[in-house]
PDB file of N, CA and C in Angstrom:
ATOM      1  N   MET A 248    -117.381   5.121   2.732  1.00 68.00           N
ATOM      2  CA  MET A 248    -116.906   5.883   2.959  1.00 68.00           C
ATOM      3  C   MET A 248    -118.051   7.441   2.940  1.00 68.00           C
ATOM      4  N   VAL A 249    -117.265   8.405   3.477  1.00 71.00           N
ATOM      5  CA  VAL A 249    -119.064   9.244   4.949  1.00 71.00           C
ATOM      6  C   VAL A 249    -119.304  10.195   2.949  1.00 71.00           C
ATOM      7  N   GLY A 250    -120.149  10.334   3.245  1.00 79.00           N
ATOM      8  CA  GLY A 250    -120.892  11.225   2.358  1.00 79.00           C
ATOM      9  C   GLY A 250    -121.151  12.605   1.958  1.00 79.00           C
ATOM     10  N   PHE A 251    -120.942  13.487   1.267  1.00 78.00           N
ATOM     11  CA  PHE A 251    -120.988  14.889   1.358  1.00 78.00           C
ATOM     12  C   PHE A 251    -122.052  15.248   2.582  1.00 78.00           C
ATOM     13  N   PHE A 252    -123.045  14.646   3.257  1.00 78.00           N
ATOM     14  CA  PHE A 252    -123.592  15.406   4.074  1.00 78.00           C
ATOM     15  C   PHE A 252    -124.197  15.188   4.960  1.00 78.00           C
ATOM     16  N   GLU A 253    -123.098  13.287   4.972  1.00 79.00           N
ATOM     17  CA  GLU A 253    -122.627  13.144   6.393  1.00 79.00           C
ATOM     18  C   GLU A 253    -121.874  13.743   6.510  1.00 79.00           C
ATOM     19  N   LEU A 254    -120.681  14.278   5.681  1.00 76.00           N
ATOM     20  CA  LEU A 254    -119.819  14.330   6.280  1.00 76.00           C
ATOM     21  C   LEU A 254    -120.186  16.350   7.594  1.00 76.00           C
ATOM     22  N   ILE A 255    -121.413  17.294   6.291  1.00 81.00           N
ATOM     23  CA  ILE A 255    -121.283  17.934   6.982  1.00 81.00           C
ATOM     24  C   ILE A 255    -122.302  18.074   8.616  1.00 81.00           C
ATOM     25  N   ASN A 256    -122.852  17.279   8.344  1.00 79.00           N
ATOM     26  CA  ASN A 256    -122.983  16.820   9.922  1.00 79.00           C
ATOM     27  C   ASN A 256    -122.629  16.303  10.885  1.00 79.00           C
ATOM     28  N   MET A 257    -121.653  15.301  10.306  1.00 74.00           N
ATOM     29  CA  MET A 257    -120.962  15.665  11.269  1.00 74.00           C
ATOM     30  C   MET A 257    -119.375  16.316  12.306  1.00 74.00           C
ATOM     31  N   LEU A 258    -119.361  17.520  11.283  1.00 76.00           N
ATOM     32  CA  LEU A 258    -118.214  19.021  10.981  1.00 76.00           C
ATOM     33  C   LEU A 258    -119.398  19.616  11.957  1.00 76.00           C
ATOM     34  N   LYS A 259    -121.003  20.031  12.286  1.00 79.00           N
ATOM     35  CA  LYS A 259    -121.120  20.181  12.286  1.00 79.00           C
ATOM     36  C   LYS A 259    -121.643  20.192  13.946  1.00 79.00           C
ATOM     37  N   ALA A 260    -121.613  18.287  14.003  1.00 78.00           N
ATOM     38  CA  ALA A 260    -122.049  17.656  15.425  1.00 78.00           C
ATOM     39  C   ALA A 260    -120.286  17.730  16.633  1.00 78.00           C
ATOM     40  N   GLY A 261    -119.727  18.339  15.721  1.00 76.00           N
ATOM     41  CA  GLY A 261    -118.659  18.523  16.765  1.00 76.00           C
ATOM     42  C   GLY A 261    -117.647  17.575  17.793  1.00 76.00           C
ATOM     43  N   SER A 262    -117.779  16.070  17.300  1.00 79.00           N
ATOM     44  CA  SER A 262    -117.702  14.885  18.254  1.00 79.00           C
ATOM     45  C   SER A 262    -116.345  15.298  17.937  1.00 79.00           C
ATOM     46  N   MET A 263    -115.218  14.449  18.531  1.00 84.00           N
ATOM     47  CA  MET A 263    -114.033  14.206  18.086  1.00 84.00           C
ATOM     48  C   MET A 263    -113.665  12.979  19.917  1.00 84.00           C
ATOM     49  N   ASP A 264    -113.324  12.265  19.825  1.00 87.00           N
ATOM     50  CA  ASP A 264    -112.405  10.749  20.385  1.00 87.00           C
ATOM     51  C   ASP A 264    -111.274  10.983  21.498  1.00 87.00           C
ATOM     52  N   PHE A 265    -111.140  10.295  22.892  1.00 89.00           N
ATOM     53  CA  PHE A 265    -110.046  10.983  22.990  1.00 89.00           C
ATOM     54  C   PHE A 265    -109.131   9.719  22.319  1.00 89.00           C
ATOM     55  N   ARG A 266    -108.880   9.488  21.881  1.00 91.00           N
ATOM     56  CA  ARG A 266    -107.539   9.014  20.692  1.00 91.00           C
ATOM     57  C   ARG A 266    -107.535  10.037  19.297  1.00 91.00           C
ATOM     58  N   GLY A 267    -108.633  10.671  19.476  1.00 88.00           N
ATOM     59  CA  GLY A 267    -108.510  11.451  17.911  1.00 88.00           C
ATOM     60  C   GLY A 267    -107.910  12.295  18.548  1.00 88.00           C
ATOM     61  N   GLN A 268    -108.398  12.925  20.261  1.00 90.00           N
ATOM     62  CA  GLN A 268    -107.927  14.293  20.441  1.00 90.00           C
ATOM     63  C   GLN A 268    -106.255  13.921  20.672  1.00 90.00           C
ATOM     64  N   LYS A 269    -106.008  13.114  21.215  1.00 93.00           N
ATOM     65  CA  LYS A 269    -104.652  13.000  21.006  1.00 93.00           C
ATOM     66  C   LYS A 269    -103.778  12.540  19.343  1.00 93.00           C
ATOM     67  N   LEU A 270    -104.149  11.773  18.749  1.00 93.00           N
ATOM     68  CA  LEU A 270    -103.701  12.182  17.529  1.00 93.00           C
ATOM     69  C   LEU A 270    -103.499  13.295  17.057  1.00 93.00           C
ATOM     70  N   SER A 271    -104.553  14.064  16.539  1.00 92.00           N
ATOM     71  CA  SER A 271    -104.440  15.143  16.622  1.00 92.00           C
ATOM     72  C   SER A 271    -104.012  16.293  17.069  1.00 92.00           C
ATOM     73  N   PHE A 272    -103.130  16.117  18.520  1.00 94.00           N
ATOM     74  CA  PHE A 272    -102.203  17.096  19.878  1.00 94.00           C
ATOM     75  C   PHE A 272    -100.618  16.046  18.885  1.00 94.00           C
ATOM     76  N   ASP A 273    -100.293  14.971  19.172  1.00 95.00           N
ATOM     77  CA  ASP A 273     -99.338  14.375  17.988  1.00 95.00           C
ATOM     78  C   ASP A 273     -99.151  15.332  16.834  1.00 95.00           C
ATOM     79  N   PHE A 274    -100.044  15.416  16.109  1.00 95.00           N
ATOM     80  CA  PHE A 274     -99.585  15.488  14.991  1.00 95.00           C
ATOM     81  C   PHE A 274     -99.319  16.814  14.826  1.00 95.00           C
ATOM     82  N   GLN A 275     -99.789  17.659  15.632  1.00 95.00           N
ATOM     83  CA  GLN A 275     -99.637  18.978  14.907  1.00 95.00           C
ATOM     84  C   GLN A 275     -98.520  20.013  15.943  1.00 95.00           C
ATOM     85  N   PHE A 276     -98.444  18.224  16.852  1.00 96.00           N
ATOM     86  CA  PHE A 276     -97.045  19.450  17.672  1.00 96.00           C
ATOM     87  C   PHE A 276     -95.712  18.535  16.987  1.00 96.00           C
ATOM     88  N   TYR A 277     -95.773  17.794  16.055  1.00 97.00           N
ATOM     89  CA  TYR A 277     -94.469  17.430  15.228  1.00 97.00           C
ATOM     90  C   TYR A 277     -94.586  17.900  13.932  1.00 97.00           C
ATOM     91  N   VAL A 278     -95.685  18.401  13.109  1.00 97.00           N
ATOM     92  CA  VAL A 278     -95.623  19.316  12.190  1.00 97.00           C
ATOM     93  C   VAL A 278     -94.991  20.068  12.621  1.00 97.00           C
ATOM     94  N   ILE A 279     -95.511  20.949  13.686  1.00 97.00           N
ATOM     95  CA  ILE A 279     -94.872  22.649  13.726  1.00 97.00           C
ATOM     96  C   ILE A 279     -93.112  22.635  14.094  1.00 97.00           C
ATOM     97  N   TRP A 280     -93.054  21.324  14.895  1.00 97.00           N
ATOM     98  CA  TRP A 280     -91.302  21.632  15.292  1.00 97.00           C
ATOM     99  C   TRP A 280     -90.788  21.001  14.334  1.00 97.00           C
ATOM    100  N   VAL A 281     -90.751  20.165  13.105  1.00 97.00           N
ATOM    101  CA  VAL A 281     -90.559  19.741  11.779  1.00 97.00           C
ATOM    102  C   VAL A 281     -90.218  20.778  10.998  1.00 97.00           C
ATOM    103  N   ALA A 282     -91.034  21.734  10.849  1.00 97.00           N
ATOM    104  CA  ALA A 282     -91.495  22.865   9.955  1.00 97.00           C
ATOM    105  C   ALA A 282     -90.541  24.192  10.861  1.00 97.00           C
ATOM    106  N   GLY A 283     -90.519  24.215  11.638  1.00 97.00           N
ATOM    107  CA  GLY A 283     -90.281  24.922  12.407  1.00 97.00           C
ATOM    108  C   GLY A 283     -88.043  24.621  12.604  1.00 97.00           C
ATOM    109  N   LEU A 284     -87.866  22.858  12.300  1.00 97.00           N
ATOM    110  CA  LEU A 284     -86.314  22.795  12.441  1.00 97.00           C
ATOM    111  C   LEU A 284     -86.077  22.863  11.049  1.00 97.00           C
ATOM    112  N   ILE A 285     -86.883  22.999  10.238  1.00 97.00           N
ATOM    113  CA  ILE A 285     -86.822  23.128   8.741  1.00 97.00           C
ATOM    114  C   ILE A 285     -86.262  25.095   8.092  1.00 97.00           C
ATOM    115  N   GLY A 286     -87.345  25.226   8.953  1.00 97.00           N
ATOM    116  CA  GLY A 286     -87.210  26.781   8.295  1.00 97.00           C
ATOM    117  C   GLY A 286     -86.263  27.395   8.758  1.00 97.00           C
ATOM    118  N   PHE A 287     -85.318  26.716  10.490  1.00 97.00           N
ATOM    119  CA  PHE A 287     -84.045  27.257  11.722  1.00 97.00           C
ATOM    120  C   PHE A 287     -83.230  26.613   9.810  1.00 97.00           C
ATOM    121  N   VAL A 288     -82.811  26.151   9.478  1.00 97.00           N
ATOM    122  CA  VAL A 288     -81.883  25.179   8.192  1.00 97.00           C
ATOM    123  C   VAL A 288     -82.259  25.989   7.126  1.00 97.00           C
ATOM    124  N   HIS A 289     -83.368  26.579   6.398  1.00 97.00           N
ATOM    125  CA  HIS A 289     -83.137  27.229   5.604  1.00 97.00           C
ATOM    126  C   HIS A 289     -83.534  29.079   5.887  1.00 97.00           C
ATOM    127  N   GLY A 290     -83.782  29.447   6.562  1.00 96.00           N
ATOM    128  CA  GLY A 290     -83.280  30.993   7.530  1.00 96.00           C
ATOM    129  C   GLY A 290     -81.793  30.770   7.695  1.00 96.00           C
ATOM    130  N   PHE A 291     -81.292  29.703   8.054  1.00 96.00           N
ATOM    131  CA  PHE A 291     -79.801  29.840   8.677  1.00 96.00           C
ATOM    132  C   PHE A 291     -78.837  29.349   7.522  1.00 96.00           C
ATOM    133  N   VAL A 292     -78.889  28.727   6.850  1.00 96.00           N
ATOM    134  CA  VAL A 292     -78.552  28.593   5.123  1.00 96.00           C
ATOM    135  C   VAL A 292     -78.598  30.543   4.583  1.00 96.00           C
ATOM    136  N   ALA A 293     -79.915  30.358   4.484  1.00 96.00           N
ATOM    137  CA  ALA A 293     -80.104  31.367   3.644  1.00 96.00           C
ATOM    138  C   ALA A 293     -80.174  33.181   4.533  1.00 96.00           C
ATOM    139  N   SER A 294     -79.347  32.637   4.968  1.00 95.00           N
ATOM    140  CA  SER A 294     -79.678  34.446   6.306  1.00 95.00           C
ATOM    141  C   SER A 294     -80.623  34.577   6.445  1.00 95.00           C
ATOM    142  N   LYS A 295     -81.460  34.355   6.540  1.00 95.00           N
ATOM    143  CA  LYS A 295     -83.191  35.204   6.613  1.00 95.00           C
ATOM    144  C   LYS A 295     -84.148  34.360   6.933  1.00 95.00           C
ATOM    145  N   PHE A 296     -84.042  34.913   8.254  1.00 94.00           N
ATOM    146  CA  PHE A 296     -85.407  35.138   9.854  1.00 94.00           C
ATOM    147  C   PHE A 296     -87.379  35.169   8.738  1.00 94.00           C
ATOM    148  N   LEU A 297     -87.107  35.238   8.104  1.00 96.00           N
ATOM    149  CA  LEU A 297     -88.518  35.443   7.310  1.00 96.00           C
ATOM    150  C   LEU A 297     -88.656  33.955   7.154  1.00 96.00           C
ATOM    151  N   TYR A 298     -87.559  32.745   6.651  1.00 96.00           N
ATOM    152  CA  TYR A 298     -87.857  31.409   6.056  1.00 96.00           C
ATOM    153  C   TYR A 298     -88.857  31.145   7.365  1.00 96.00           C
ATOM    154  N   THR A 299     -88.051  31.565   8.287  1.00 96.00           N
ATOM    155  CA  THR A 299     -88.415  30.523   9.161  1.00 96.00           C
ATOM    156  C   THR A 299     -89.515  30.454   9.926  1.00 96.00           C
ATOM    157  N   PHE A 300     -89.624  32.114   9.993  1.00 96.00           N
ATOM    158  CA  PHE A 300     -90.708  32.656   9.995  1.00 96.00           C
ATOM    159  C   PHE A 300     -92.566  31.974   9.229  1.00 96.00           C
ATOM    160  N   GLN A 301     -91.367  32.488   7.848  1.00 97.00           N
ATOM    161  CA  GLN A 301     -92.939  31.433   7.187  1.00 97.00           C
ATOM    162  C   GLN A 301     -92.653  29.595   6.958  1.00 97.00           C
ATOM    163  N   TRP A 302     -91.839  29.359   7.412  1.00 97.00           N
ATOM    164  CA  TRP A 302     -92.338  27.824   7.300  1.00 97.00           C
ATOM    165  C   TRP A 302     -92.863  26.981   8.362  1.00 97.00           C
ATOM    166  N   ILE A 303     -92.929  27.762   9.781  1.00 97.00           N
ATOM    167  CA  ILE A 303     -93.982  27.442  11.506  1.00 97.00           C
ATOM    168  C   ILE A 303     -95.227  28.456  10.975  1.00 97.00           C
ATOM    169  N   PHE A 304     -94.731  28.997  10.507  1.00 97.00           N
ATOM    170  CA  PHE A 304     -96.982  30.048   9.888  1.00 97.00           C
ATOM    171  C   PHE A 304     -97.680  29.324   8.625  1.00 97.00           C
ATOM    172  N   VAL A 305     -96.895  28.719   7.771  1.00 97.00           N
ATOM    173  CA  VAL A 305     -97.461  27.401   7.222  1.00 97.00           C
ATOM    174  C   VAL A 305     -97.552  26.537   7.610  1.00 97.00           C
ATOM    175  N   ALA A 306     -96.827  26.140   8.537  1.00 97.00           N
ATOM    176  CA  ALA A 306     -97.065  24.485   9.438  1.00 97.00           C
ATOM    177  C   ALA A 306     -98.401  25.404  10.253  1.00 97.00           C
ATOM    178  N   THR A 307     -98.550  26.191  10.871  1.00 96.00           N
ATOM    179  CA  THR A 307     -99.413  26.423  11.521  1.00 96.00           C
ATOM    180  C   THR A 307    -100.943  26.395  10.866  1.00 96.00           C
ATOM    181  N   MET A 308    -100.608  27.105   9.691  1.00 97.00           N
ATOM    182  CA  MET A 308    -101.581  26.703   9.306  1.00 97.00           C
ATOM    183  C   MET A 308    -102.066  25.570   8.681  1.00 97.00           C
ATOM    184  N   LEU A 309    -101.762  25.167   8.263  1.00 96.00           N
ATOM    185  CA  LEU A 309    -101.818  23.378   8.004  1.00 96.00           C
ATOM    186  C   LEU A 309    -102.684  22.772   8.775  1.00 96.00           C
ATOM    187  N   VAL A 310    -101.769  22.560  10.466  1.00 96.00           N
ATOM    188  CA  VAL A 310    -102.073  21.944  11.007  1.00 96.00           C
ATOM    189  C   VAL A 310    -103.744  22.299  11.315  1.00 96.00           C
ATOM    190  N   THR A 311    -103.559  23.745  11.444  1.00 94.00           N
ATOM    191  CA  THR A 311    -104.619  24.310  12.138  1.00 94.00           C
ATOM    192  C   THR A 311    -106.045  23.689  11.522  1.00 94.00           C
ATOM    193  N   VAL A 312    -105.684  23.999   9.592  1.00 93.00           N
ATOM    194  CA  VAL A 312    -107.088  23.437   9.021  1.00 93.00           C
ATOM    195  C   VAL A 312    -107.277  21.868   9.149  1.00 93.00           C
ATOM    196  N   LEU A 313    -105.892  20.849   9.631  1.00 92.00           N
ATOM    197  CA  LEU A 313    -106.681  19.325   9.808  1.00 92.00           C
ATOM    198  C   LEU A 313    -107.258  19.292  11.926  1.00 92.00           C
ATOM    199  N   CYS A 314    -106.496  19.680  12.078  1.00 90.00           N
ATOM    200  CA  CYS A 314    -107.072  19.415  13.246  1.00 90.00           C
ATOM    201  C   CYS A 314    -107.963  19.993  14.406  1.00 90.00           C
ATOM    202  N   LEU A 315    -108.586  21.579  13.948  1.00 87.00           N
ATOM    203  CA  LEU A 315    -109.007  22.347  14.357  1.00 87.00           C
ATOM    204  C   LEU A 315    -110.715  21.537  14.318  1.00 87.00           C
ATOM    205  N   PRO A 316    -110.690  21.049  12.988  1.00 86.00           N
ATOM    206  CA  PRO A 316    -112.344  20.542  12.718  1.00 86.00           C
ATOM    207  C   PRO A 316    -112.042  19.119  12.670  1.00 86.00           C
ATOM    208  N   PRO A 317    -113.841  18.583  13.527  1.00 85.00           N
ATOM    209  CA  PRO A 317    -113.923  17.501  13.766  1.00 85.00           C
ATOM    210  C   PRO A 317    -114.263  16.314  12.206  1.00 85.00           C
ATOM    211  N   TRP A 318    -112.674  16.217  12.219  1.00 83.00           N
ATOM    212  CA  TRP A 318    -113.235  15.339  10.995  1.00 83.00           C
ATOM    213  C   TRP A 318    -113.436  14.150  11.261  1.00 83.00           C
ATOM    214  N   PRO A 319    -114.094  12.855  11.086  1.00 84.00           N
ATOM    215  CA  PRO A 319    -114.291  11.929  10.738  1.00 84.00           C
ATOM    216  C   PRO A 319    -112.804  11.271  11.037  1.00 84.00           C
ATOM    217  N   ILE A 320    -111.494  11.467  10.897  1.00 85.00           N
ATOM    218  CA  ILE A 320    -110.585  11.206  10.717  1.00 85.00           C
ATOM    219  C   ILE A 320    -110.251  10.650  12.683  1.00 85.00           C
ATOM    220  N   TRP A 321    -111.115  11.848  13.285  1.00 84.00           N
ATOM    221  CA  TRP A 321    -110.435  12.246  14.973  1.00 84.00           C
ATOM    222  C   TRP A 321    -111.338  10.915  15.619  1.00 84.00           C
ATOM    223  N   ASN A 322    -112.795  10.596  15.065  1.00 83.00           N
ATOM    224  CA  ASN A 322    -114.026  10.418  15.395  1.00 83.00           C
ATOM    225  C   ASN A 322    -113.961   8.535  15.127  1.00 83.00           C
ATOM    226  N   ARG A 323    -112.368   7.733  14.926  1.00 85.00           N
ATOM    227  CA  ARG A 323    -112.609   6.566  15.114  1.00 85.00           C
ATOM    228  C   ARG A 323    -113.654   5.523  16.829  1.00 85.00           C
ATOM    229  N   HIS A 324    -113.417   5.891  17.485  1.00 86.00           N
ATOM    230  CA  HIS A 324    -113.574   5.077  18.268  1.00 86.00           C
ATOM    231  C   HIS A 324    -114.020   6.287  19.276  1.00 86.00           C
ATOM    232  N   PRO A 325    -115.855   6.731  17.984  1.00 84.00           N
ATOM    233  CA  PRO A 325    -116.615   6.660  19.889  1.00 84.00           C
ATOM    234  C   PRO A 325    -116.508   6.202  20.888  1.00 84.00           C
ATOM    235  N   VAL A 326    -116.825   7.100  22.509  1.00 84.00           N
ATOM    236  CA  VAL A 326    -117.356   6.887  23.475  1.00 84.00           C
ATOM    237  C   VAL A 326    -118.151   5.819  23.601  1.00 84.00           C
ATOM    238  N   LYS A 327    -118.627   5.175  24.184  1.00 86.00           N
ATOM    239  CA  LYS A 327    -119.637   4.251  24.430  1.00 86.00           C
ATOM    240  C   LYS A 327    -120.801   4.836  25.167  1.00 86.00           C
ATOM    241  N   TRP A 328    -121.337   5.634  26.055  1.00 83.00           N
ATOM    242  CA  TRP A 328    -121.707   5.305  27.582  1.00 83.00           C
ATOM    243  C   TRP A 328    -122.781   4.883  27.811  1.00 83.00           C
ATOM    244  N   LEU A 329    -122.667   4.541  28.916  1.00 87.00           N
ATOM    245  CA  LEU A 329    -123.719   4.659  29.631  1.00 87.00           C
ATOM    246  C   LEU A 329    -125.070   4.391  29.948  1.00 87.00           C
ATOM    247  N   ASP A 330    -125.780   3.555  30.184  1.00 87.00           N
ATOM    248  CA  ASP A 330    -127.419   4.376  29.811  1.00 87.00           C
ATOM    249  C   ASP A 330    -127.222   4.768  31.685  1.00 87.00           C
ATOM    250  N   PRO A 331    -128.148   5.118  32.005  1.00 85.00           N
ATOM    251  CA  PRO A 331    -128.688   5.403  32.937  1.00 85.00           C
ATOM    252  C   PRO A 331    -129.516   4.981  33.947  1.00 85.00           C
ATOM    253  N   LYS A 332    -129.241   4.044  34.935  1.00 82.00           N
ATOM    254  CA  LYS A 332    -129.866   3.642  35.940  1.00 82.00           C
ATOM    255  C   LYS A 332    -131.493   3.780  36.153  1.00 82.00           C
ATOM    256  N   GLU A 333    -132.134   3.576  36.374  1.00 81.00           N
ATOM    257  CA  GLU A 333    -133.316   4.332  36.267  1.00 81.00           C
ATOM    258  C   GLU A 333    -133.313   4.045  38.697  1.00 81.00           C
ATOM    259  N   ARG A 334    -133.964   5.403  38.975  1.00 74.00           N
ATOM    260  CA  ARG A 334    -133.620   5.134  40.511  1.00 74.00           C
ATOM    261  C   ARG A 334    -134.901   5.011  40.942  1.00 74.00           C
ATOM    262  N   ASP A 335    -135.061   4.386  41.796  1.00 71.00           N
ATOM    263  CA  ASP A 335    -136.819   4.414  43.112  1.00 71.00           C
ATOM    264  C   ASP A 335    -136.327   5.899  43.333  1.00 71.00           C
ATOM    265  N   GLU A 336    -137.944   5.699  43.967  1.00 68.00           N
ATOM    266  CA  GLU A 336    -138.302   7.209  45.010  1.00 68.00           C
ATOM    267  C   GLU A 336    -137.699   6.813  46.178  1.00 68.00           C
ATOM    268  N   ASP A 337    -137.510   5.458  46.604  1.00 66.00           N
ATOM    269  CA  ASP A 337    -136.510   5.458  48.123  1.00 66.00           C
ATOM    270  C   ASP A 337    -135.082   5.552  48.542  1.00 66.00           C
ATOM    271  N   GLU A 338    -134.268   4.893  47.010  1.00 64.00           N
ATOM    272  CA  GLU A 338    -133.136   5.107  46.747  1.00 64.00           C
ATOM    273  C   GLU A 338    -133.458   6.763  46.779  1.00 64.00           C
ATOM    274  N   ALA A 339    -134.090   8.444  46.446  1.00 62.00           N
ATOM    275  CA  ALA A 339    -133.455   9.598  46.317  1.00 62.00           C
ATOM    276  C   ALA A 339    -132.287  10.081  47.863  1.00 62.00           C
ATOM    277  N   PRO A 340    -131.830   9.924  47.009  1.00 67.00           N
ATOM    278  CA  PRO A 340    -130.541  11.469  47.959  1.00 67.00           C
ATOM    279  C   PRO A 340    -131.436  12.402  48.957  1.00 67.00           C
ATOM    280  N   MET A 341    -131.218  11.451  49.941  1.00 66.00           N
ATOM    281  CA  MET A 341    -131.946  13.234  50.909  1.00 66.00           C
ATOM    282  C   MET A 341    -130.478  14.447  51.010  1.00 66.00           C
ATOM    283  N   PRO A 342    -131.223  15.955  51.205  1.00 68.00           N
ATOM    284  CA  PRO A 342    -130.674  16.823  51.134  1.00 68.00           C
ATOM    285  C   PRO A 342    -129.996  17.163  52.440  1.00 68.00           C
ATOM    286  N   LYS A 343    -128.688  17.081  52.656  1.00 70.00           N
ATOM    287  CA  LYS A 343    -127.774  17.444  53.873  1.00 70.00           C
ATOM    288  C   LYS A 343    -128.394  18.487  54.182  1.00 70.00           C
ATOM    289  N   ASP A 344    -127.686  19.096  55.867  1.00 64.00           N
ATOM    290  CA  ASP A 344    -127.962  19.722  56.253  1.00 64.00           C
ATOM    291  C   ASP A 344    -127.097  20.443  56.770  1.00 64.00           C
ATOM    292  N   THR A 345    -127.342  22.152  55.661  1.00 61.00           N
ATOM    293  CA  THR A 345    -125.408  23.566  55.902  1.00 61.00           C
ATOM    294  C   THR A 345    -125.405  24.004  56.420  1.00 61.00           C
ATOM    295  N   LYS A 346    -125.050  24.554  56.632  1.00 62.00           N
ATOM    296  CA  LYS A 346    -124.582  25.868  57.805  1.00 62.00           C
ATOM    297  C   LYS A 346    -125.917  27.354  56.823  1.00 62.00           C
ATOM    298  N   GLU A 347    -125.778  27.106  55.843  1.00 61.00           N
ATOM    299  CA  GLU A 347    -126.873  27.631  55.210  1.00 61.00           C
ATOM    300  C   GLU A 347    -128.903  27.631  56.333  1.00 61.00           C
ATOM    301  N   THR A 348    -129.520  26.323  55.714  1.00 60.00           N
ATOM    302  CA  THR A 348    -130.405  26.097  55.979  1.00 60.00           C
ATOM    303  C   THR A 348    -130.563  26.557  57.268  1.00 60.00           C
ATOM    304  N   LYS A 349    -128.727  26.252  58.817  1.00 60.00           N
ATOM    305  CA  LYS A 349    -129.247  26.152  59.868  1.00 60.00           C
ATOM    306  C   LYS A 349    -129.368  27.754  60.297  1.00 60.00           C
ATOM    307  N   LYS A 350    -128.085  28.754  59.781  1.00 62.00           N
ATOM    308  CA  LYS A 350    -128.083  30.008  59.217  1.00 62.00           C
ATOM    309  C   LYS A 350    -130.034  30.820  59.491  1.00 62.00           C
ATOM    310  N   THR A 351    -130.349  29.964  58.671  1.00 63.00           N
ATOM    311  CA  THR A 351    -131.906  30.790  57.546  1.00 63.00           C
ATOM    312  C   THR A 351    -132.768  30.378  58.884  1.00 63.00           C
ATOM    313  N   ALA A 352    -132.482  28.889  59.395  1.00 61.00           N
ATOM    314  CA  ALA A 352    -133.250  28.295  60.934  1.00 61.00           C
ATOM    315  C   ALA A 352    -133.580  29.162  62.141  1.00 61.00           C
ATOM    316  N   ALA A 353    -132.807  29.858  62.075  1.00 62.00           N
ATOM    317  CA  ALA A 353    -131.654  30.479  63.089  1.00 62.00           C
ATOM    318  C   ALA A 353    -132.438  31.604  63.385  1.00 62.00           C
ATOM    319  N   LYS A 354    -132.599  32.144  61.975  1.00 65.00           N
ATOM    320  CA  LYS A 354    -132.459  33.697  61.834  1.00 65.00           C
ATOM    321  C   LYS A 354    -134.428  33.422  61.930  1.00 65.00           C
ATOM    322  N   GLY A 355    -135.557  32.580  62.117  1.00 61.00           N
ATOM    323  CA  GLY A 355    -136.326  32.674  61.986  1.00 61.00           C
ATOM    324  C   GLY A 355    -137.049  32.246  63.666  1.00 61.00           C
ATOM    325  N   LYS A 356    -136.118  32.125  64.054  1.00 61.00           N
ATOM    326  CA  LYS A 356    -136.268  31.309  65.408  1.00 61.00           C
ATOM    327  C   LYS A 356    -136.689  32.828  66.413  1.00 61.00           C
ATOM    328  N   LYS A 357    -135.310  34.616  65.961  1.00 58.00           N
ATOM    329  CA  LYS A 357    -135.102  34.871  66.771  1.00 58.00           C
ATOM    330  C   LYS A 357    -136.306  35.907  67.219  1.00 58.00           C
ATOM    331  N   LYS A 358    -136.396  36.143  67.983  1.00 56.00           N
ATOM    332  CA  LYS A 358    -137.140  36.764  69.015  1.00 56.00           C
ATOM    333  C   LYS A 358    -136.892  38.145  69.277  1.00 56.00           C
ATOM    334  N   HIS A 359    -137.696  39.831  68.621  1.00 56.00           N
ATOM    335  CA  HIS A 359    -137.969  41.260  68.093  1.00 56.00           C
ATOM    336  C   HIS A 359    -138.578  41.604  70.600  1.00 56.00           C
TER     337      HIS A 359
END
């Protein structure tokens, strides 16, 4: 169980793993679609488009509260990044000659 202050720190950090992003996207997609279908049927039977709108609006607000903050449920499989490799100075990449450096060098060689 996550403590209150630990939950606050997780929400501030804002981390969500790739699986959590997929689950969050799927959850919001299906909830809004199901609410739209239920709202359409309810609005059709009652002959009021307002009911359709209300179903979709409530579903959108619900999934916004559940999916937008990075709740711990969306970070169950955090990515473990590799440590950076140490590089010797001999292995440092050399800068490439670009057109700008050639132009700059050509300007310096012009005689007035």
